[in-house]
Short mmCIF file of C-alpha atoms (C1' of nucleotides) in Angstrom, two decimals:
data_model
loop_
_atom_site.label_atom_id
_atom_site.label_comp_id
_atom_site.label_asym_id
_atom_site.label_seq_id
_atom_site.Cartn_x
_atom_site.Cartn_y
_atom_site.Cartn_z
CA MET A 1 27.86 -21.45 8.79
CA LYS A 2 27.57 -17.75 9.25
CA ASN A 3 25.73 -17.77 5.96
CA ARG A 4 22.40 -18.88 7.35
CA LYS A 5 22.56 -16.61 10.34
CA THR A 6 23.12 -13.47 8.28
CA ARG A 7 20.54 -14.57 5.75
CA GLU A 8 17.96 -15.11 8.44
CA ALA A 9 18.78 -11.76 10.00
CA ILE A 10 18.22 -10.09 6.63
CA VAL A 11 14.91 -11.86 6.05
CA SER A 12 13.75 -11.09 9.55
CA ALA A 13 14.61 -7.40 9.24
CA ALA A 14 13.03 -7.23 5.80
CA ASP A 15 9.93 -8.93 7.18
CA THR A 16 9.58 -6.26 9.84
CA LEU A 17 10.32 -3.36 7.50
CA PHE A 18 7.99 -4.62 4.77
CA TYR A 19 5.29 -4.79 7.40
CA GLU A 20 5.92 -1.44 9.01
CA ARG A 21 6.75 0.65 5.94
CA GLY A 22 5.58 -1.44 3.03
CA PHE A 23 7.53 -3.31 0.37
CA GLU A 24 8.15 -0.46 -2.05
CA ALA A 25 8.97 2.09 0.60
CA THR A 26 11.71 -0.17 1.99
CA SER A 27 15.06 0.06 0.24
CA PHE A 28 18.09 -2.20 0.16
CA ALA A 29 19.91 0.36 2.27
CA ASP A 30 17.14 0.35 4.88
CA ILE A 31 17.38 -3.39 5.36
CA ALA A 32 21.17 -3.41 5.32
CA ALA A 33 21.20 -0.67 7.93
CA ALA A 34 18.74 -2.55 10.13
CA VAL A 35 20.95 -5.66 10.04
CA GLU A 36 24.08 -3.54 10.25
CA ILE A 37 25.76 -5.07 7.26
CA SER A 38 27.09 -3.50 4.10
CA ARG A 39 25.13 -3.40 0.88
CA GLY A 40 27.77 -5.58 -0.67
CA ASN A 41 27.20 -8.28 1.87
CA PHE A 42 23.53 -7.88 1.29
CA TYR A 43 23.98 -8.44 -2.42
CA TYR A 44 25.91 -11.59 -1.68
CA HIS A 45 22.82 -13.10 -0.11
CA PHE A 46 20.09 -11.61 -2.30
CA LYS A 47 20.62 -10.51 -5.86
CA THR A 48 17.31 -8.70 -6.33
CA LYS A 49 14.60 -7.14 -4.23
CA ASP A 50 12.15 -9.73 -5.47
CA GLU A 51 14.38 -12.45 -4.07
CA ILE A 52 14.07 -10.93 -0.61
CA LEU A 53 10.35 -10.60 -1.06
CA SER A 54 10.08 -14.27 -1.91
CA ALA A 55 12.12 -15.18 1.15
CA VAL A 56 9.98 -12.96 3.36
CA ILE A 57 6.76 -14.46 2.02
CA ALA A 58 8.15 -17.97 2.53
CA LYS A 59 9.07 -17.08 6.09
CA ARG A 60 5.65 -15.64 6.78
CA ILE A 61 3.97 -18.76 5.47
CA GLU A 62 6.24 -20.94 7.55
CA ASP A 63 5.73 -18.83 10.68
CA ARG A 64 1.95 -18.97 10.38
CA ARG A 65 1.94 -22.67 9.66
CA ALA A 66 4.02 -23.27 12.76
CA MET A 67 1.71 -21.14 14.88
CA LEU A 68 -1.38 -22.94 13.65
CA ALA A 69 0.25 -26.31 14.10
CA LYS A 70 0.93 -25.44 17.74
CA TRP A 71 -2.70 -24.55 18.26
CA GLY A 72 -3.68 -27.80 16.62
CA GLU A 73 -1.85 -29.78 19.26
CA ALA A 74 -3.26 -28.09 22.30
CA LEU A 75 -6.76 -26.95 21.45
CA ALA A 76 -10.12 -28.24 20.32
CA PRO A 77 -11.32 -27.00 16.88
CA ARG A 78 -13.71 -24.50 18.39
CA ASP A 79 -11.03 -23.05 20.65
CA ARG A 80 -8.63 -22.90 17.74
CA ILE A 81 -11.00 -20.62 15.88
CA LEU A 82 -11.45 -18.53 19.00
CA ARG A 83 -7.71 -18.24 19.24
CA PHE A 84 -7.67 -16.99 15.67
CA ILE A 85 -10.11 -14.26 16.62
CA GLU A 86 -7.97 -13.42 19.62
CA ILE A 87 -5.05 -12.51 17.37
CA LEU A 88 -6.82 -9.22 16.85
CA ILE A 89 -6.63 -8.50 20.57
CA THR A 90 -3.14 -9.89 21.05
CA ASN A 91 -1.66 -7.88 18.22
CA GLN A 92 -3.86 -4.89 18.84
CA SER A 93 -1.21 -2.22 19.01
CA LYS A 94 0.68 -3.41 15.94
CA ILE A 95 -2.52 -3.73 13.97
CA MET A 96 -3.59 -0.24 14.95
CA THR A 97 -0.26 1.10 13.73
CA PHE A 98 0.50 -0.99 10.65
CA GLY A 99 -2.64 -2.94 9.81
CA CYS A 100 -2.66 -6.64 9.07
CA PRO A 101 0.67 -7.94 7.74
CA VAL A 102 -1.09 -10.40 5.47
CA GLY A 103 -3.68 -8.06 4.03
CA THR A 104 -1.50 -5.01 3.54
CA LEU A 105 1.17 -6.92 1.68
CA ALA A 106 -1.36 -8.63 -0.57
CA THR A 107 -2.99 -5.30 -1.32
CA GLU A 108 0.28 -3.56 -2.08
CA LEU A 109 1.53 -6.29 -4.39
CA SER A 110 -1.83 -6.35 -6.10
CA LYS A 111 -1.57 -2.65 -6.93
CA LEU A 112 1.99 -3.03 -8.14
CA ALA A 113 0.84 -5.93 -10.30
CA HIS A 114 3.81 -7.70 -8.78
CA PRO A 115 4.58 -11.24 -9.96
CA ALA A 116 4.78 -12.42 -6.34
CA GLN A 117 1.15 -11.54 -5.68
CA PRO A 118 -0.03 -15.16 -5.89
CA ASP A 119 2.63 -16.10 -3.36
CA ALA A 120 1.41 -13.39 -1.00
CA ASN A 121 -2.10 -14.75 -1.36
CA GLN A 122 -0.79 -18.08 -0.19
CA ILE A 123 -0.35 -16.52 3.25
CA PHE A 124 -4.06 -15.78 3.17
CA SER A 125 -4.73 -19.32 2.11
CA VAL A 126 -2.77 -20.75 5.00
CA PHE A 127 -5.42 -19.27 7.28
CA ARG A 128 -8.28 -19.93 4.91
CA ASP A 129 -7.48 -23.60 4.51
CA TRP A 130 -6.80 -24.03 8.20
CA LEU A 131 -10.06 -22.34 9.18
CA ARG A 132 -11.97 -24.40 6.66
CA LEU A 133 -10.51 -27.53 8.20
CA GLN A 134 -11.64 -26.47 11.67
CA PHE A 135 -15.16 -25.84 10.45
CA GLU A 136 -15.18 -29.18 8.71
CA GLU A 137 -14.14 -30.88 11.91
CA LEU A 138 -17.00 -29.08 13.59
CA GLY A 139 -19.40 -30.56 11.10
CA CYS A 140 -20.06 -27.54 8.93
CA GLY A 141 -19.55 -29.53 5.77
CA GLY A 142 -19.90 -27.61 2.52
CA ARG A 143 -20.32 -24.31 4.30
CA SER A 144 -16.85 -24.56 5.81
CA ASP A 145 -14.96 -22.60 3.17
CA ASP A 146 -17.57 -19.84 3.14
CA LEU A 147 -17.37 -19.58 6.89
CA ALA A 148 -13.59 -19.45 6.73
CA MET A 149 -13.74 -16.64 4.19
CA HIS A 150 -16.25 -14.82 6.35
CA LEU A 151 -13.88 -14.88 9.31
CA LEU A 152 -10.98 -13.76 7.17
CA MET A 153 -13.14 -11.00 5.78
CA ARG A 154 -13.99 -9.72 9.22
CA SER A 155 -10.37 -9.82 10.35
CA GLN A 156 -9.31 -7.80 7.36
CA GLY A 157 -12.06 -5.26 7.80
CA ILE A 158 -11.33 -4.85 11.47
CA ALA A 159 -7.61 -4.45 10.84
CA THR A 160 -8.16 -1.85 8.15
CA LEU A 161 -10.48 0.30 10.23
CA ALA A 162 -8.43 -0.19 13.38
CA ALA A 163 -5.38 1.13 11.56
CA ALA A 164 -7.34 4.11 10.27
CA TYR A 165 -9.07 5.09 13.48
CA LYS A 166 -6.67 3.61 16.07
CA ASP A 167 -9.71 2.60 18.06
CA GLU A 168 -9.09 -0.09 20.67
CA ALA A 169 -12.70 -0.29 21.75
CA PHE A 170 -13.73 -0.95 18.17
CA ILE A 171 -11.41 -3.93 17.93
CA ARG A 172 -12.64 -5.42 21.18
CA ARG A 173 -16.27 -4.87 20.24
CA GLU A 174 -15.90 -6.45 16.83
CA ALA A 175 -13.84 -9.34 18.17
CA ALA A 176 -16.64 -10.03 20.61
CA ASP A 177 -19.19 -9.79 17.81
CA MET A 178 -17.14 -12.24 15.78
CA THR A 179 -17.19 -14.66 18.69
CA GLY A 180 -20.94 -14.27 18.90
CA TRP A 181 -21.25 -14.91 15.21
CA LEU A 182 -19.14 -18.03 15.56
CA GLN A 183 -21.38 -19.40 18.26
CA SER A 184 -24.49 -18.65 16.22
CA GLN A 185 -23.00 -20.59 13.34
CA LEU A 186 -21.92 -23.59 15.38
CA ASP A 187 -24.97 -23.65 17.61
CA PRO A 188 -27.85 -22.07 15.70
CA SER A 189 -30.50 -22.88 18.31
CA LYS A 190 -28.99 -20.64 20.97
CA ALA A 191 -28.21 -17.82 18.58
CA SER A 192 -29.25 -14.31 19.40
CA PRO A 193 -29.91 -12.01 16.46
CA ARG A 194 -28.10 -9.18 18.17
CA PRO A 195 -24.91 -10.70 19.57
CA SER A 196 -23.33 -7.57 20.93
CA HIS A 197 -24.81 -4.49 19.33
CA MET B 1 -10.04 30.22 -17.34
CA LYS B 2 -8.02 27.36 -18.64
CA ASN B 3 -6.49 27.16 -15.20
CA ARG B 4 -9.32 25.24 -13.61
CA LYS B 5 -9.76 22.85 -16.50
CA THR B 6 -6.13 21.75 -16.49
CA ARG B 7 -6.09 21.58 -12.72
CA GLU B 8 -9.15 19.37 -12.66
CA ALA B 9 -7.70 17.14 -15.35
CA ILE B 10 -4.57 16.71 -13.26
CA VAL B 11 -6.50 15.92 -10.09
CA SER B 12 -8.75 13.52 -11.95
CA ALA B 13 -5.82 11.66 -13.50
CA ALA B 14 -3.97 11.60 -10.18
CA ASP B 15 -7.10 10.27 -8.51
CA THR B 16 -7.26 7.37 -10.92
CA LEU B 17 -3.54 6.62 -10.78
CA PHE B 18 -3.37 6.82 -6.99
CA TYR B 19 -6.19 4.33 -6.91
CA GLU B 20 -4.84 1.92 -9.48
CA ARG B 21 -1.14 2.05 -8.65
CA GLY B 22 -0.97 3.63 -5.23
CA PHE B 23 0.28 7.04 -4.16
CA GLU B 24 3.98 6.30 -3.88
CA ALA B 25 4.16 4.22 -7.02
CA THR B 26 2.70 7.09 -9.05
CA SER B 27 5.23 9.68 -10.20
CA PHE B 28 4.88 13.26 -11.41
CA ALA B 29 5.81 12.02 -14.86
CA ASP B 30 3.06 9.39 -14.76
CA ILE B 31 0.40 11.96 -14.02
CA ALA B 32 1.77 14.48 -16.50
CA ALA B 33 1.83 11.80 -19.18
CA ALA B 34 -1.75 10.80 -18.40
CA VAL B 35 -2.95 14.40 -18.79
CA GLU B 36 -0.58 14.95 -21.71
CA ILE B 37 1.01 18.06 -20.30
CA SER B 38 4.63 18.89 -19.56
CA ARG B 39 6.14 18.52 -16.13
CA GLY B 40 6.69 22.24 -16.11
CA ASN B 41 3.02 22.92 -16.56
CA PHE B 42 2.35 20.40 -13.88
CA TYR B 43 4.61 22.25 -11.49
CA TYR B 44 2.75 25.45 -12.21
CA HIS B 45 -0.41 23.94 -10.75
CA PHE B 46 1.07 21.80 -7.98
CA LYS B 47 4.37 22.52 -6.33
CA THR B 48 4.70 19.27 -4.43
CA LYS B 49 3.36 15.76 -4.54
CA ASP B 50 1.63 16.31 -1.23
CA GLU B 51 -0.30 19.18 -2.75
CA ILE B 52 -1.73 16.85 -5.37
CA LEU B 53 -2.54 14.32 -2.71
CA SER B 54 -4.47 16.93 -0.77
CA ALA B 55 -6.39 17.90 -3.87
CA VAL B 56 -7.17 14.27 -4.65
CA ILE B 57 -8.40 13.62 -1.13
CA ALA B 58 -10.55 16.76 -1.26
CA LYS B 59 -12.01 15.60 -4.55
CA ARG B 60 -12.75 12.16 -3.21
CA ILE B 61 -14.52 13.61 -0.21
CA GLU B 62 -16.53 15.93 -2.41
CA ASP B 63 -17.43 13.15 -4.85
CA ARG B 64 -18.63 10.86 -2.09
CA ARG B 65 -20.59 13.61 -0.40
CA ALA B 66 -22.32 14.38 -3.68
CA MET B 67 -23.15 10.73 -4.24
CA LEU B 68 -24.60 10.31 -0.78
CA ALA B 69 -26.55 13.55 -1.09
CA LYS B 70 -28.15 12.22 -4.25
CA TRP B 71 -29.21 9.05 -2.47
CA GLY B 72 -30.59 11.19 0.32
CA GLU B 73 -33.01 12.88 -2.03
CA ALA B 74 -34.43 9.81 -3.68
CA LEU B 75 -34.36 7.02 -1.13
CA ALA B 76 -35.62 6.05 2.29
CA PRO B 77 -32.95 5.53 4.98
CA ARG B 78 -33.14 1.77 4.75
CA ASP B 79 -32.76 1.81 0.97
CA ARG B 80 -29.86 4.21 1.29
CA ILE B 81 -27.97 1.69 3.37
CA LEU B 82 -28.86 -1.02 0.91
CA ARG B 83 -27.49 1.16 -1.85
CA PHE B 84 -24.27 1.49 0.12
CA ILE B 85 -23.99 -2.29 0.23
CA GLU B 86 -24.68 -2.43 -3.49
CA ILE B 87 -21.56 -0.41 -4.22
CA LEU B 88 -19.67 -3.64 -3.75
CA ILE B 89 -21.60 -5.20 -6.59
CA THR B 90 -21.62 -2.13 -8.80
CA ASN B 91 -17.87 -1.61 -8.54
CA GLN B 92 -17.11 -5.32 -8.44
CA SER B 93 -14.54 -5.45 -11.20
CA LYS B 94 -12.61 -2.40 -10.01
CA ILE B 95 -12.64 -3.64 -6.45
CA MET B 96 -11.38 -7.04 -7.53
CA THR B 97 -8.50 -5.38 -9.36
CA PHE B 98 -7.56 -2.46 -7.12
CA GLY B 99 -9.38 -2.92 -3.83
CA CYS B 100 -11.33 -0.16 -2.13
CA PRO B 101 -10.12 3.34 -3.03
CA VAL B 102 -10.82 4.59 0.46
CA GLY B 103 -9.24 1.76 2.41
CA THR B 104 -6.16 1.25 0.28
CA LEU B 105 -5.22 4.93 0.38
CA ALA B 106 -5.74 5.15 4.13
CA THR B 107 -3.62 2.04 4.63
CA GLU B 108 -0.82 3.25 2.40
CA LEU B 109 -0.63 6.68 4.01
CA SER B 110 -0.71 5.07 7.42
CA LYS B 111 2.36 2.99 6.58
CA LEU B 112 4.18 5.95 5.15
CA ALA B 113 3.31 7.89 8.31
CA HIS B 114 2.19 10.54 5.88
CA PRO B 115 0.93 13.84 7.31
CA ALA B 116 -2.19 13.62 5.13
CA GLN B 117 -3.34 10.42 6.81
CA PRO B 118 -5.98 12.18 8.92
CA ASP B 119 -7.33 13.76 5.75
CA ALA B 120 -7.58 10.38 4.11
CA ASN B 121 -9.47 9.10 7.12
CA GLN B 122 -11.98 11.85 6.55
CA ILE B 123 -13.09 9.96 3.45
CA PHE B 124 -13.87 7.05 5.72
CA SER B 125 -15.71 9.36 8.03
CA VAL B 126 -17.90 10.69 5.25
CA PHE B 127 -19.38 7.21 5.00
CA ARG B 128 -19.23 6.55 8.72
CA ASP B 129 -21.10 9.71 9.64
CA TRP B 130 -23.59 9.26 6.85
CA LEU B 131 -24.30 5.65 7.80
CA ARG B 132 -24.65 6.62 11.44
CA LEU B 133 -27.21 9.21 10.42
CA GLN B 134 -29.23 6.64 8.52
CA PHE B 135 -29.25 4.28 11.48
CA GLU B 136 -30.30 7.12 13.74
CA GLU B 137 -33.18 7.92 11.45
CA LEU B 138 -34.14 4.28 11.64
CA GLY B 139 -34.29 4.54 15.40
CA CYS B 140 -31.11 2.73 16.32
CA GLY B 141 -30.11 5.45 18.74
CA GLY B 142 -26.82 4.96 20.52
CA ARG B 143 -25.98 1.85 18.55
CA SER B 144 -25.91 3.82 15.31
CA ASP B 145 -22.20 4.55 15.19
CA ASP B 146 -21.29 0.97 16.05
CA LEU B 147 -23.58 -0.28 13.32
CA ALA B 148 -22.02 2.17 10.86
CA MET B 149 -18.54 0.96 11.77
CA HIS B 150 -19.67 -2.61 11.41
CA LEU B 151 -20.86 -1.98 7.86
CA LEU B 152 -17.65 -0.16 6.99
CA MET B 153 -15.67 -3.01 8.48
CA ARG B 154 -17.44 -5.55 6.31
CA SER B 155 -16.98 -3.45 3.17
CA GLN B 156 -13.28 -3.18 3.83
CA GLY B 157 -12.89 -6.87 4.54
CA ILE B 158 -14.80 -7.85 1.46
CA ALA B 159 -12.81 -5.47 -0.74
CA THR B 160 -9.49 -6.75 0.60
CA LEU B 161 -10.30 -10.42 0.06
CA ALA B 162 -12.00 -9.75 -3.26
CA ALA B 163 -8.83 -8.06 -4.50
CA ALA B 164 -6.71 -10.95 -3.28
CA TYR B 165 -8.81 -13.81 -4.61
CA LYS B 166 -10.66 -12.05 -7.46
CA ASP B 167 -13.74 -13.99 -6.44
CA GLU B 168 -17.03 -12.59 -7.75
CA ALA B 169 -19.17 -15.17 -5.99
CA PHE B 170 -17.57 -14.25 -2.69
CA ILE B 171 -18.53 -10.60 -3.12
CA ARG B 172 -22.12 -11.46 -4.00
CA ARG B 173 -22.41 -13.90 -1.13
CA GLU B 174 -21.04 -11.48 1.44
CA ALA B 175 -23.10 -8.59 0.10
CA ALA B 176 -26.19 -10.74 0.54
CA ASP B 177 -25.06 -11.67 4.04
CA MET B 178 -24.59 -8.00 4.83
CA THR B 179 -28.13 -7.33 3.69
CA GLY B 180 -29.36 -10.11 5.92
CA TRP B 181 -27.41 -8.69 8.82
CA LEU B 182 -28.95 -5.29 8.19
CA GLN B 183 -32.44 -6.71 8.32
CA SER B 184 -31.69 -8.59 11.50
CA GLN B 185 -30.52 -5.37 13.08
CA LEU B 186 -33.46 -3.28 11.95
CA ASP B 187 -36.05 -5.96 12.50
CA PRO B 188 -34.77 -8.33 15.19
CA SER B 189 -37.99 -10.36 15.44
CA LYS B 190 -37.75 -11.73 11.90
CA ALA B 191 -34.04 -12.40 12.11
CA SER B 192 -32.64 -15.75 11.10
CA PRO B 193 -29.41 -16.81 12.77
CA ARG B 194 -28.05 -18.08 9.49
CA PRO B 195 -28.83 -15.37 6.96
CA SER B 196 -27.18 -16.89 3.95
CA HIS B 197 -24.64 -19.45 5.01
"C1'" DT C 1 50.90 -23.98 6.86
"C1'" DA C 2 49.12 -23.21 2.25
"C1'" DA C 3 45.26 -23.12 -0.73
"C1'" DT C 4 40.64 -22.58 -1.56
"C1'" DT C 5 36.19 -21.09 -0.65
"C1'" DA C 6 32.79 -18.24 1.95
"C1'" DA C 7 31.58 -13.88 3.42
"C1'" DT C 8 31.94 -8.91 3.81
"C1'" DA C 9 33.07 -4.10 2.66
"C1'" DG C 10 32.63 -0.27 0.02
"C1'" DG C 11 32.52 1.98 -4.31
"C1'" DT C 12 30.30 2.62 -9.02
"C1'" DC C 13 26.59 3.09 -12.38
"C1'" DA C 14 22.43 4.10 -14.94
"C1'" DA C 15 17.80 5.16 -14.29
"C1'" DA C 16 14.16 7.45 -12.00
"C1'" DT C 17 12.26 10.88 -8.90
"C1'" DG C 18 10.75 15.26 -6.75
"C1'" DT C 19 11.82 19.85 -7.16
"C1'" DC C 20 12.98 24.03 -9.30
"C1'" DC C 21 14.05 27.50 -12.98
"C1'" DT C 22 13.86 30.10 -17.19
"C1'" DA C 23 12.22 30.91 -21.67
"C1'" DA C 24 8.42 30.83 -24.70
"C1'" DT C 25 3.54 31.14 -25.80
"C1'" DG C 26 -1.23 32.33 -25.44
"C1'" DC C 27 -4.75 35.71 -24.27
"C1'" DG C 28 -7.43 39.41 -22.56
"C1'" DT C 29 -7.37 44.55 -21.92
"C1'" DC C 30 -6.16 49.28 -22.95
"C1'" DG D 1 -1.41 46.66 -32.14
"C1'" DA D 2 1.02 46.68 -27.59
"C1'" DC D 3 1.34 45.62 -23.00
"C1'" DG D 4 0.90 42.53 -18.94
"C1'" DC D 5 -0.46 38.52 -16.85
"C1'" DA D 6 -1.60 33.56 -17.02
"C1'" DT D 7 -0.17 29.40 -18.69
"C1'" DT D 8 2.87 26.08 -20.78
"C1'" DA D 9 7.17 23.82 -22.33
"C1'" DG D 10 11.26 21.64 -21.48
"C1'" DG D 11 15.45 21.32 -19.39
"C1'" DA D 12 18.61 21.21 -14.99
"C1'" DC D 13 19.77 19.41 -10.62
"C1'" DA D 14 20.61 16.85 -6.45
"C1'" DT D 15 19.22 12.67 -4.41
"C1'" DT D 16 17.82 8.04 -4.13
"C1'" DT D 17 17.20 3.55 -5.88
"C1'" DG D 18 18.21 -1.25 -7.42
"C1'" DA D 19 21.85 -3.48 -9.26
"C1'" DC D 20 26.54 -4.78 -9.98
"C1'" DC D 21 31.68 -5.29 -9.38
"C1'" DT D 22 36.12 -5.83 -7.28
"C1'" DA D 23 39.10 -6.02 -3.47
"C1'" DT D 24 39.70 -7.65 1.11
"C1'" DT D 25 39.03 -10.50 5.12
"C1'" DA D 26 37.44 -14.70 7.55
"C1'" DA D 27 36.78 -19.55 7.58
"C1'" DT D 28 37.55 -24.11 6.04
"C1'" DT D 29 40.08 -27.71 4.08
"C1'" DA D 30 44.05 -30.14 2.37
#
DNA sequence: TAATTAATAGGTCAAATGTCCTAATGCGTC
DNA sequence: GACGCATTAGGACATTTGACCTATTAATTA
């Protein structure tokens, strides 16, 4: 079926455009042009803009779940968390240009009081729940969710400032500090009070 | 002159609306309605939307400068930084609903590739420079700017997650953790590796 | 091959938006 | 009181947007 292929192309293009320009700033025509289809064809697949948004959010959730599942197969819990921190380095240039795809969408939908806001938060929760699980496996018990939120918080803060200042060194420095923080949490005895500063 | 009064009312209303709904999502009509003036009158004061944006950014910079100057008179450097952290608690409910006014504007303008983005970043820099100055006064020397960025980073991360999850306890917990971090930086000997977690 | 469904193209529509203009009104000065 | 400038009102306009419709083509099935 050509159906699925076109549909996926639309969702993929919308995903990119929503990330790079924002949800509101992206129009039907923009997406249709990116996929090189007519607006009519577009309407055949998605009746409303909210429908595309839902599809994009679903795709993002699925993509992240798949990524984390891959890490789960190959890495130990501690290394999985380190890999999470490394995303900041890996996606450096995109983050410096467009910020964090998860955070910026959640923020935008929050301001628009958009009904899909809870769905967008689910993308956050994919990471939150996964991180909590890693900390639990590492024996952090009841602190695990707090630690997960702390890591998420740092990622969001780093992404926001990185996008504002376009400062590579800042990202690297804070990623290293995050790693130091992680070690101090998992191995309190060896912790240094000044990890990298 | 009535001129200035109307102008200030417009900028003030635009400031609020840009914060609560975002820049793009706020229309001329929205602002005019909020001030209860006609669009024609509006156009007399501001010819383009970008002109209003500039005025709003200038106002935000001025407001923050004034706030920080006040703190400078009454508080010691250390307490000034603590007061900065307290903003998160003081503005809790607004932050949980609309995020950080500084970060969300900078992010939005960044995505729109808006020419005023550097101006919006100046609001960030008001805090960054001020925080750096406090750390310098506290004898942190060359680390001062990094420490300032670290505090900004945490504020942004907390605001983003607070807006997503609307979690008061999270804000309080992370604000306390930030305070602990501050103490560990200013007074390394007494530092505990697990401030609050 | 004929019939039916899936998919695409392109045009239309009302509403909203940023921008601009002109006419009217207030208001201080001579 | 009359003049001139500052301010305000409200409408006009082109463009864009999300949404919708119908006609046409491609694909599948009978």
